[in-house]
Every structure is written in C-alpha cells, then in structure tokens.
C-alpha cells in the first residue's frame, strides 16, 4: 500500500509539473497575441520629491488584461515573456507608448520624469539605444527626462554587451536607475561595475520601515552610500506619511508608493497630475 501511495504521489507531482508547463506555454502564446490585440496597457505611478512634495515624475508599469483569465500580474508574465523570447517586443511596445505619453505629460509639467522598466535581456540588443534616441528625436523629447530602470542581475554586471548598451544610453543623456536595490545577490559588485544615476530601494525594506530597526539601518546606510556615489535615491513602497517622514530625515530624495498614489491608467494619472499641481 505504501508503495502504491508513493507511486500515486509521484504521479500527481508529474501531472502538476506538466500542467504548469502547459499553462506557461499557453500564456506565452496568449502574450504573443496580446501584443497585437490591445490587451496590454500602461499604468502610471507618481513619484514625489520628499524635500518639498513636488512632483518628480512617474514609473510606467505594464498591465495585461487577459480575455479569459482576467488580470495577469507583471511579476507572472514578464518572466514568461523573457523565456519565450518575447520580451524585446514587449519592451519595444512599452517604450514607444511610454514616450508618446511622456510627451503629453511634459506639456502639463515640463520637469516631469518618466521611468521605464526594461529587462536584462533587452541589454543584449545593441540597437536598443538607437531605437530610443530616434523616438526621442522624433518626439522632440529631452533625453535627460527619461530614466531606464534595470533590476540587478548577475548577467548584466558580467556582460560587456550590456555595459555597452548602458554606456550608449548614458552618452545620449538617458538616465539609469538600479531597481529593487538590495534584492539581487551581488549588490555591491553590481554597484561597482555599473554607471547609474538612481538607486531604487526595494519596497521590502521600506514597507515596514516604521517598525523595523533593521530596515531603518538598511535604508539609512543605502541612502548615505548612494549619496556618496552621486546617485539619487528613490524609495518604493511608501504607504504612509510616517515612512515618508523617516525617509525625509535620512535624506532620501524621492518616494513612490500607495501613500502618494497607486499605479493608474494614463487618463487618471493625467488628471491626478493636474489636481496635484493645483492643490499640492
Ligand atoms: P518594480 O519595477 O519594482 O515596480 C514597483 C512595484 O511595486 C509595482 O508592482 C508597484 O505597483 C508596486 N508598488 C508601488 N508602490 C507600492 C506600495 O506602496 N505598496 C505595495 N504593496 N506595492 C507597491 P507591479 O506593477 O505589480 O510590477 C511588478 C514588477 O513587474 C515591477 O517591479 C517590474 O519589475 C515588473 N514590470 C512592470 N512593468 C514592466 C515593464 O514594462 N517591463 C518590464 N521589463 N518589467 C516590468
Ligand atoms: Mg521598476
Ligand atoms: Mg522597483
Ligand atoms: Mg520592486
């Protein structure tokens, strides 16, 4: 009986694994279609300068409304896009849409910065900076108002090609942010290799800041280090005024989180920006 029990469990495990693979394959196929069918959209989350509560800009966040299963979170479908070889097309779409909308935002708020996430795999594409600069030229956008967010990953700091792409962005004046700082496995090596303008402290160190002495130490020293390296610090996951206050005391320049605004569709963000400008 014991043996058959074991066999059965083994069987169930196989089925689950298989289902997972099938599910991922289906999602990859669906994503390929989603790109053409208007199922993807961009949401915009405000970023605020802590010293005076002025608008800094926004981060652009991708959303997928799947026709059958509904909303799929980016943390689920970005890895699928990466392994299915679709991420470059996704990124291209994101960048183009984001830059067109950024142009509209600049008319409302001339200092507005737009941050766009890209994947490590996009840095293997040597022509990405050329594509970005031609869009920026076409739209007559100042490159220094655009920030490319990059999550720490081993493949980047080791790769000459990736460094070349980052260098090209830098020469164009486009800024680079290190995203989710502190969650990668080799953060300091990464910081030492790459040229960047901003460090984004991951929300896992920010969300409980009020209650965690350890997180306070981590945030404080990261902010000091970033300043010494000449980088701006953005804290993500700021959910209340207390946390904003602590970060302000530490000298953190920019905050992003539900306390200031959740990610929202473009038209909502545009209105949010108008209201925020009018009422502060
Ligand atoms: P990220 O770049 O670190 O983005 C910040 C995430 O934190 C977003 O999740 C945002 O909604 C969430 N967040 C912001 N403030 C708060 C807060 O106060 N509380 C809480 N609980 N969460 C907050 P989201 O939109 O689900 O995106 C998840 C990740 O997916 C992003 O993390 C990024 O790594 C990736 N992603 C999103 N859009 C894109 C894209 O266009 N391209 C690529 N390559 N990756 C993307
Ligand atoms: Mg990001
Ligand atoms: Mg982040
Ligand atoms: Mg994050």
Tab-separated table of C-alpha atoms and ligand atoms in Angstrom:
chain	number	residue	atom	x	y	z
A	1	UNK	CA	0.000	0.000	0.000
A	2	UNK	CA	2.828	2.287	0.970
A	3	UNK	CA	4.458	1.734	-2.400
A	4	UNK	CA	1.289	2.464	-4.358
A	5	UNK	CA	0.753	5.550	-2.255
A	6	UNK	CA	4.225	6.686	-3.168
A	7	UNK	CA	3.611	5.924	-6.819
A	8	UNK	CA	0.413	7.890	-6.803
A	9	UNK	CA	2.021	10.913	-5.284
A	10	UNK	CA	4.789	10.757	-7.819
A	11	UNK	CA	2.109	10.660	-10.487
A	12	UNK	CA	0.305	13.701	-9.113
A	13	UNK	CA	3.564	15.600	-8.994
A	14	UNK	CA	4.182	14.771	-12.665
A	15	UNK	CA	0.745	15.962	-13.655
A	16	UNK	CA	1.185	19.231	-11.757
A	17	UNK	CA	4.540	19.902	-13.361
A	18	UNK	CA	3.085	19.131	-16.751
A	19	UNK	CA	0.115	21.368	-16.188
A	20	UNK	CA	2.409	24.170	-15.156
A	21	UNK	CA	4.460	23.791	-18.322
A	22	UNK	CA	1.284	23.663	-20.419
A	23	UNK	CA	-0.056	26.730	-18.667
A	24	UNK	CA	3.144	28.651	-19.328
A	25	UNK	CA	3.190	27.614	-22.968
A	26	UNK	CA	-0.404	28.776	-23.344
A	27	UNK	CA	0.347	32.075	-21.626
A	28	UNK	CA	3.332	32.609	-23.914
A	29	UNK	CA	1.145	32.034	-26.973
A	30	UNK	CA	-1.544	34.302	-25.495
A	31	UNK	CA	1.017	37.001	-24.815
A	32	UNK	CA	2.184	36.911	-28.396
A	33	UNK	CA	-1.424	37.592	-29.400
A	34	UNK	CA	-1.931	40.143	-26.614
A	35	UNK	CA	0.758	42.359	-28.107
A	36	UNK	CA	-1.336	42.782	-31.252
A	37	UNK	CA	-4.785	42.744	-29.640
A	38	UNK	CA	-4.553	45.734	-27.336
A	39	UNK	CA	-4.623	43.598	-24.192
A	40	UNK	CA	-1.553	45.305	-22.778
A	41	UNK	CA	-1.726	48.742	-21.230
A	42	UNK	CA	0.464	51.033	-19.221
A	43	UNK	CA	-0.250	52.295	-15.724
A	44	UNK	CA	1.464	55.305	-14.193
A	45	UNK	CA	2.530	55.670	-10.569
A	46	UNK	CA	3.557	59.077	-9.162
A	47	UNK	CA	6.980	59.780	-7.712
A	48	UNK	CA	7.314	62.678	-5.274
A	49	UNK	CA	10.265	64.805	-4.193
A	50	UNK	CA	10.389	64.485	-0.426
A	51	UNK	CA	12.047	67.841	0.265
A	52	UNK	CA	9.071	69.878	-0.980
A	53	UNK	CA	6.399	67.348	-2.012
A	54	UNK	CA	6.799	68.463	-5.636
A	55	UNK	CA	6.125	66.032	-8.459
A	56	UNK	CA	9.239	64.280	-9.680
A	57	UNK	CA	7.575	62.116	-12.283
A	58	UNK	CA	6.214	58.612	-12.610
A	59	UNK	CA	7.089	54.990	-13.127
A	60	UNK	CA	5.395	53.238	-16.032
A	61	UNK	CA	4.051	49.773	-15.105
A	62	UNK	CA	2.785	47.219	-17.594
A	63	UNK	CA	-0.645	45.602	-17.225
A	64	UNK	CA	-2.171	42.653	-19.048
A	65	UNK	CA	-5.905	42.127	-19.181
A	66	UNK	CA	-6.256	38.553	-20.425
A	67	UNK	CA	-9.638	37.985	-22.173
A	68	UNK	CA	-10.339	34.699	-20.329
A	69	UNK	CA	-8.387	34.743	-17.070
A	70	UNK	CA	-8.522	38.473	-16.429
A	71	UNK	CA	-5.704	40.485	-14.960
A	72	UNK	CA	-2.265	38.810	-15.038
A	73	UNK	CA	0.357	40.482	-12.782
A	74	UNK	CA	3.633	41.568	-14.450
A	75	UNK	CA	5.643	39.518	-11.949
A	76	UNK	CA	3.948	36.486	-13.537
A	77	UNK	CA	4.049	37.329	-17.231
A	78	UNK	CA	7.362	39.210	-17.583
A	79	UNK	CA	9.356	36.019	-16.786
A	80	UNK	CA	7.228	34.173	-19.352
A	81	UNK	CA	7.908	36.877	-21.921
A	82	UNK	CA	11.610	36.519	-21.140
A	83	UNK	CA	11.754	32.755	-21.524
A	84	UNK	CA	9.536	32.764	-24.629
A	85	UNK	CA	11.771	35.271	-26.411
A	86	UNK	CA	9.014	37.906	-26.411
A	87	UNK	CA	10.490	40.411	-24.017
A	88	UNK	CA	12.218	42.526	-26.670
A	89	UNK	CA	8.916	43.050	-28.482
A	90	UNK	CA	7.149	43.813	-25.206
A	91	UNK	CA	9.819	46.332	-24.225
A	92	UNK	CA	9.714	47.984	-27.616
A	93	UNK	CA	5.944	48.412	-27.275
A	94	UNK	CA	6.273	49.745	-23.716
A	95	UNK	CA	8.962	52.257	-24.649
A	96	UNK	CA	7.071	53.613	-27.639
A	97	UNK	CA	3.783	54.029	-25.748
A	98	UNK	CA	5.515	55.467	-22.695
A	99	UNK	CA	7.446	58.053	-24.713
A	100	UNK	CA	4.355	59.204	-26.593
A	101	UNK	CA	2.513	59.680	-23.285
A	102	UNK	CA	5.564	61.260	-21.691
A	103	UNK	CA	5.420	63.940	-24.387
A	104	UNK	CA	1.877	64.796	-23.246
A	105	UNK	CA	2.952	64.854	-19.611
A	106	UNK	CA	5.811	67.264	-20.388
A	107	UNK	CA	3.319	69.761	-21.779
A	108	UNK	CA	1.494	69.708	-18.468
A	109	UNK	CA	4.608	69.575	-16.284
A	110	UNK	CA	7.863	70.484	-18.081
A	111	UNK	CA	10.129	68.876	-15.437
A	112	UNK	CA	8.274	65.584	-15.494
A	113	UNK	CA	10.484	62.468	-15.453
A	114	UNK	CA	9.265	59.142	-16.778
A	115	UNK	CA	10.867	55.899	-15.580
A	116	UNK	CA	10.574	52.802	-17.767
A	117	UNK	CA	11.417	49.219	-16.741
A	118	UNK	CA	13.495	47.082	-19.036
A	119	UNK	CA	14.671	43.518	-18.674
A	120	UNK	CA	18.284	42.323	-18.550
A	121	UNK	CA	17.631	40.572	-21.854
A	122	UNK	CA	16.937	43.894	-23.535
A	123	UNK	CA	20.531	44.906	-22.929
A	124	UNK	CA	21.756	42.216	-25.269
A	125	UNK	CA	20.025	44.127	-28.051
A	126	UNK	CA	22.720	46.516	-29.173
A	127	UNK	CA	20.339	48.664	-31.207
A	128	UNK	CA	18.009	49.499	-28.296
A	129	UNK	CA	19.661	52.887	-27.544
A	130	UNK	CA	19.454	53.813	-31.251
A	131	UNK	CA	15.751	52.950	-31.278
A	132	UNK	CA	15.178	55.030	-28.164
A	133	UNK	CA	17.122	58.029	-29.440
A	134	UNK	CA	15.298	58.043	-32.763
A	135	UNK	CA	11.950	58.051	-30.921
A	136	UNK	CA	13.158	60.819	-28.622
A	137	UNK	CA	14.295	62.885	-31.605
A	138	UNK	CA	11.074	62.273	-33.497
A	139	UNK	CA	9.027	63.357	-30.477
A	140	UNK	CA	11.421	66.172	-29.593
A	141	UNK	CA	11.910	64.938	-26.013
A	142	UNK	CA	14.850	65.894	-23.821
A	143	UNK	CA	16.636	62.538	-23.144
A	144	UNK	CA	17.514	63.592	-19.592
A	145	UNK	CA	13.821	63.371	-18.667
A	146	UNK	CA	13.833	59.604	-19.291
A	147	UNK	CA	15.037	57.020	-16.768
A	148	UNK	CA	15.611	53.374	-17.627
A	149	UNK	CA	15.038	51.043	-14.653
A	150	UNK	CA	17.097	47.921	-14.500
A	151	UNK	CA	16.810	45.149	-11.927
A	152	UNK	CA	20.038	43.760	-10.545
A	153	UNK	CA	21.018	40.507	-12.156
A	154	UNK	CA	24.297	38.680	-12.459
A	155	UNK	CA	24.107	38.511	-16.236
A	156	UNK	CA	24.338	42.284	-16.525
A	157	UNK	CA	27.366	43.143	-14.436
A	158	UNK	CA	29.342	40.368	-16.157
A	159	UNK	CA	28.339	41.270	-19.652
A	160	UNK	CA	30.314	43.573	-21.916
A	161	UNK	CA	27.390	43.895	-24.331
A	162	UNK	CA	25.102	45.053	-21.525
A	163	UNK	CA	27.632	47.597	-20.361
A	164	UNK	CA	27.951	48.869	-23.927
A	165	UNK	CA	24.193	49.447	-24.146
A	166	UNK	CA	24.174	51.220	-20.785
A	167	UNK	CA	27.101	53.353	-21.914
A	168	UNK	CA	25.247	54.307	-25.084
A	169	UNK	CA	22.227	55.363	-23.034
A	170	UNK	CA	24.481	57.429	-20.843
A	171	UNK	CA	26.063	59.183	-23.831
A	172	UNK	CA	22.586	60.048	-25.080
A	173	UNK	CA	21.753	61.594	-21.719
A	174	UNK	CA	19.160	58.958	-20.784
A	175	UNK	CA	19.396	58.122	-17.073
A	176	UNK	CA	19.780	54.699	-15.497
A	177	UNK	CA	18.188	53.515	-12.240
A	178	UNK	CA	19.040	50.336	-10.373
A	179	UNK	CA	15.680	48.838	-9.444
A	180	UNK	CA	14.815	46.684	-6.430
A	181	UNK	CA	18.135	47.534	-4.868
A	182	UNK	CA	19.143	45.090	-2.177
A	183	UNK	CA	17.302	42.055	-3.529
A	184	UNK	CA	19.934	40.950	-6.045
A	185	UNK	CA	22.538	38.543	-4.838
A	186	UNK	CA	25.612	40.581	-5.549
A	187	UNK	CA	24.552	44.174	-4.985
A	188	UNK	CA	27.913	45.731	-4.249
A	189	UNK	CA	29.677	44.131	-7.215
A	190	UNK	CA	26.837	45.461	-9.315
A	191	UNK	CA	27.206	48.980	-7.955
A	192	UNK	CA	30.921	48.902	-8.522
A	193	UNK	CA	30.591	47.814	-12.194
A	194	UNK	CA	27.710	49.881	-13.496
A	195	UNK	CA	27.235	53.575	-14.098
A	196	UNK	CA	23.859	54.696	-12.808
A	197	UNK	CA	22.013	57.858	-11.761
A	198	UNK	CA	19.445	56.484	-9.313
A	199	UNK	CA	19.101	53.703	-6.802
A	200	UNK	CA	15.599	52.433	-6.050
A	201	UNK	CA	15.406	50.853	-2.615
A	202	UNK	CA	13.181	47.807	-2.850
A	203	UNK	CA	9.808	48.044	-1.153
A	204	UNK	CA	10.590	45.087	1.101
A	205	UNK	CA	12.951	47.376	3.068
A	206	UNK	CA	10.548	50.333	3.022
A	207	UNK	CA	7.086	48.999	3.763
A	208	UNK	CA	7.784	48.142	7.425
A	209	UNK	CA	10.256	50.949	7.996
A	210	UNK	CA	8.387	52.432	10.968
A	211	UNK	CA	8.515	49.177	12.902
A	212	UNK	CA	11.828	47.667	11.875
A	213	UNK	CA	15.111	48.923	13.274
A	214	UNK	CA	16.934	46.668	10.831
A	215	UNK	CA	15.147	48.162	7.821
A	216	UNK	CA	15.869	51.628	9.195
A	217	UNK	CA	19.577	50.825	9.256
A	218	UNK	CA	19.448	49.340	5.768
A	219	UNK	CA	17.621	52.359	4.319
A	220	UNK	CA	19.780	54.886	6.114
A	221	UNK	CA	23.090	53.371	5.034
A	222	UNK	CA	21.870	52.766	1.464
A	223	UNK	CA	20.863	56.421	1.215
A	224	UNK	CA	24.236	57.555	2.539
A	225	UNK	CA	26.087	55.255	0.184
A	226	UNK	CA	24.030	56.367	-2.819
A	227	UNK	CA	24.718	59.997	-1.997
A	228	UNK	CA	28.451	59.322	-1.772
A	229	UNK	CA	28.238	57.677	-5.181
A	230	UNK	CA	26.425	60.725	-6.547
A	231	UNK	CA	23.141	58.902	-7.164
A	232	UNK	CA	19.586	59.950	-6.353
A	233	UNK	CA	17.627	57.637	-4.084
A	234	UNK	CA	14.064	56.580	-4.792
A	235	UNK	CA	12.215	54.622	-2.103
A	236	UNK	CA	9.426	52.399	-3.407
A	237	UNK	CA	6.541	51.067	-1.320
A	238	UNK	CA	5.932	54.186	0.780
A	239	UNK	CA	2.491	53.507	2.216
A	240	UNK	CA	2.075	56.196	4.867
A	241	UNK	CA	3.272	59.636	5.941
A	242	UNK	CA	5.323	58.250	8.836
A	243	UNK	CA	7.532	56.294	6.463
A	244	UNK	CA	7.844	59.341	4.183
A	245	UNK	CA	8.909	61.372	7.213
A	246	UNK	CA	11.605	58.897	8.251
A	247	UNK	CA	12.947	58.740	4.684
A	248	UNK	CA	12.977	62.531	4.519
A	249	UNK	CA	15.052	62.626	7.706
A	250	UNK	CA	17.515	60.191	6.151
A	251	UNK	CA	17.906	62.483	3.134
A	252	UNK	CA	16.092	60.267	0.637
A	253	UNK	CA	15.174	62.456	-2.351
A	254	UNK	CA	12.233	60.679	-3.965
A	255	UNK	CA	9.365	58.499	-2.784
A	256	UNK	CA	6.903	56.287	-4.607
A	257	UNK	CA	4.080	54.303	-3.066
A	258	UNK	CA	0.397	53.941	-2.324
A	259	UNK	CA	0.608	56.866	0.117
A	260	UNK	CA	1.092	59.241	-2.818
A	261	UNK	CA	-0.739	57.287	-5.493
A	262	UNK	CA	-1.321	53.797	-6.830
A	263	UNK	CA	-0.455	52.919	-10.426
A	264	UNK	CA	-3.308	54.192	-12.634
A	265	UNK	CA	-4.315	54.385	-16.281
A	266	UNK	CA	-2.937	57.308	-18.262
A	267	UNK	CA	-6.067	59.467	-18.222
A	268	UNK	CA	-6.379	59.095	-14.433
A	269	UNK	CA	-2.727	59.938	-13.970
A	270	UNK	CA	-3.077	62.982	-16.188
A	271	UNK	CA	-5.967	64.212	-14.029
A	272	UNK	CA	-4.103	63.331	-10.852
A	273	UNK	CA	-1.183	65.439	-12.065
A	274	UNK	CA	-3.448	68.399	-12.854
A	275	UNK	CA	-5.107	68.204	-9.437
A	276	UNK	CA	-1.820	67.753	-7.600
A	277	UNK	CA	-0.375	70.784	-9.368
A	278	UNK	CA	-3.411	72.873	-8.487
A	279	UNK	CA	-3.789	71.846	-4.853
A	280	UNK	CA	-0.346	70.477	-3.872
B	1	LIG	P1	9.073	47.312	-9.907
B	1	LIG	O1	9.695	47.895	-11.117
B	1	LIG	O2	9.910	47.232	-8.690
B	1	LIG	O3	7.759	48.170	-9.655
B	1	LIG	C1	7.271	48.516	-8.392
B	1	LIG	C2	6.171	47.584	-7.975
B	1	LIG	O4	5.770	47.919	-6.650
B	1	LIG	C3	4.912	47.720	-8.836
B	1	LIG	O5	4.300	46.431	-8.920
B	1	LIG	C4	4.052	48.661	-7.994
B	1	LIG	O6	2.670	48.553	-8.264
B	1	LIG	C5	4.388	48.182	-6.612
B	1	LIG	N1	4.167	49.219	-5.593
B	1	LIG	C6	4.430	50.526	-5.692
B	1	LIG	N2	4.132	51.182	-4.543
B	1	LIG	C7	3.667	50.239	-3.690
B	1	LIG	C8	3.198	50.303	-2.324
B	1	LIG	O7	3.145	51.345	-1.677
B	1	LIG	N3	2.813	49.110	-1.777
B	1	LIG	C9	2.855	47.938	-2.452
B	1	LIG	N4	2.443	46.825	-1.830
B	1	LIG	N5	3.295	47.850	-3.739
B	1	LIG	C10	3.699	48.990	-4.348
B	1	LIG	P2	3.756	45.861	-10.294
B	1	LIG	O8	3.135	46.965	-11.102
B	1	LIG	O9	2.931	44.663	-9.981
B	1	LIG	O10	5.052	45.408	-11.070
B	1	LIG	C11	5.836	44.347	-10.608
B	1	LIG	C12	7.140	44.261	-11.354
B	1	LIG	O11	6.932	43.880	-12.723
B	1	LIG	C13	7.892	45.575	-11.434
B	1	LIG	O12	8.536	45.821	-10.210
B	1	LIG	C14	8.843	45.279	-12.587
B	1	LIG	O13	9.945	44.529	-12.150
B	1	LIG	C15	7.970	44.416	-13.486
B	1	LIG	N6	7.423	45.265	-14.557
B	1	LIG	C16	6.332	46.061	-14.545
B	1	LIG	N7	6.176	46.693	-15.730
B	1	LIG	C17	7.219	46.300	-16.508
B	1	LIG	C18	7.627	46.610	-17.864
B	1	LIG	O14	7.034	47.423	-18.586
B	1	LIG	N8	8.759	45.983	-18.311
B	1	LIG	C19	9.471	45.105	-17.539
B	1	LIG	N9	10.575	44.527	-18.065
B	1	LIG	N10	9.118	44.808	-16.278
B	1	LIG	C20	8.009	45.392	-15.761
B	2	LIG	MG1	10.724	49.487	-11.573
B	3	LIG	MG1	11.297	48.622	-8.161
B	4	LIG	MG1	10.384	46.115	-6.687
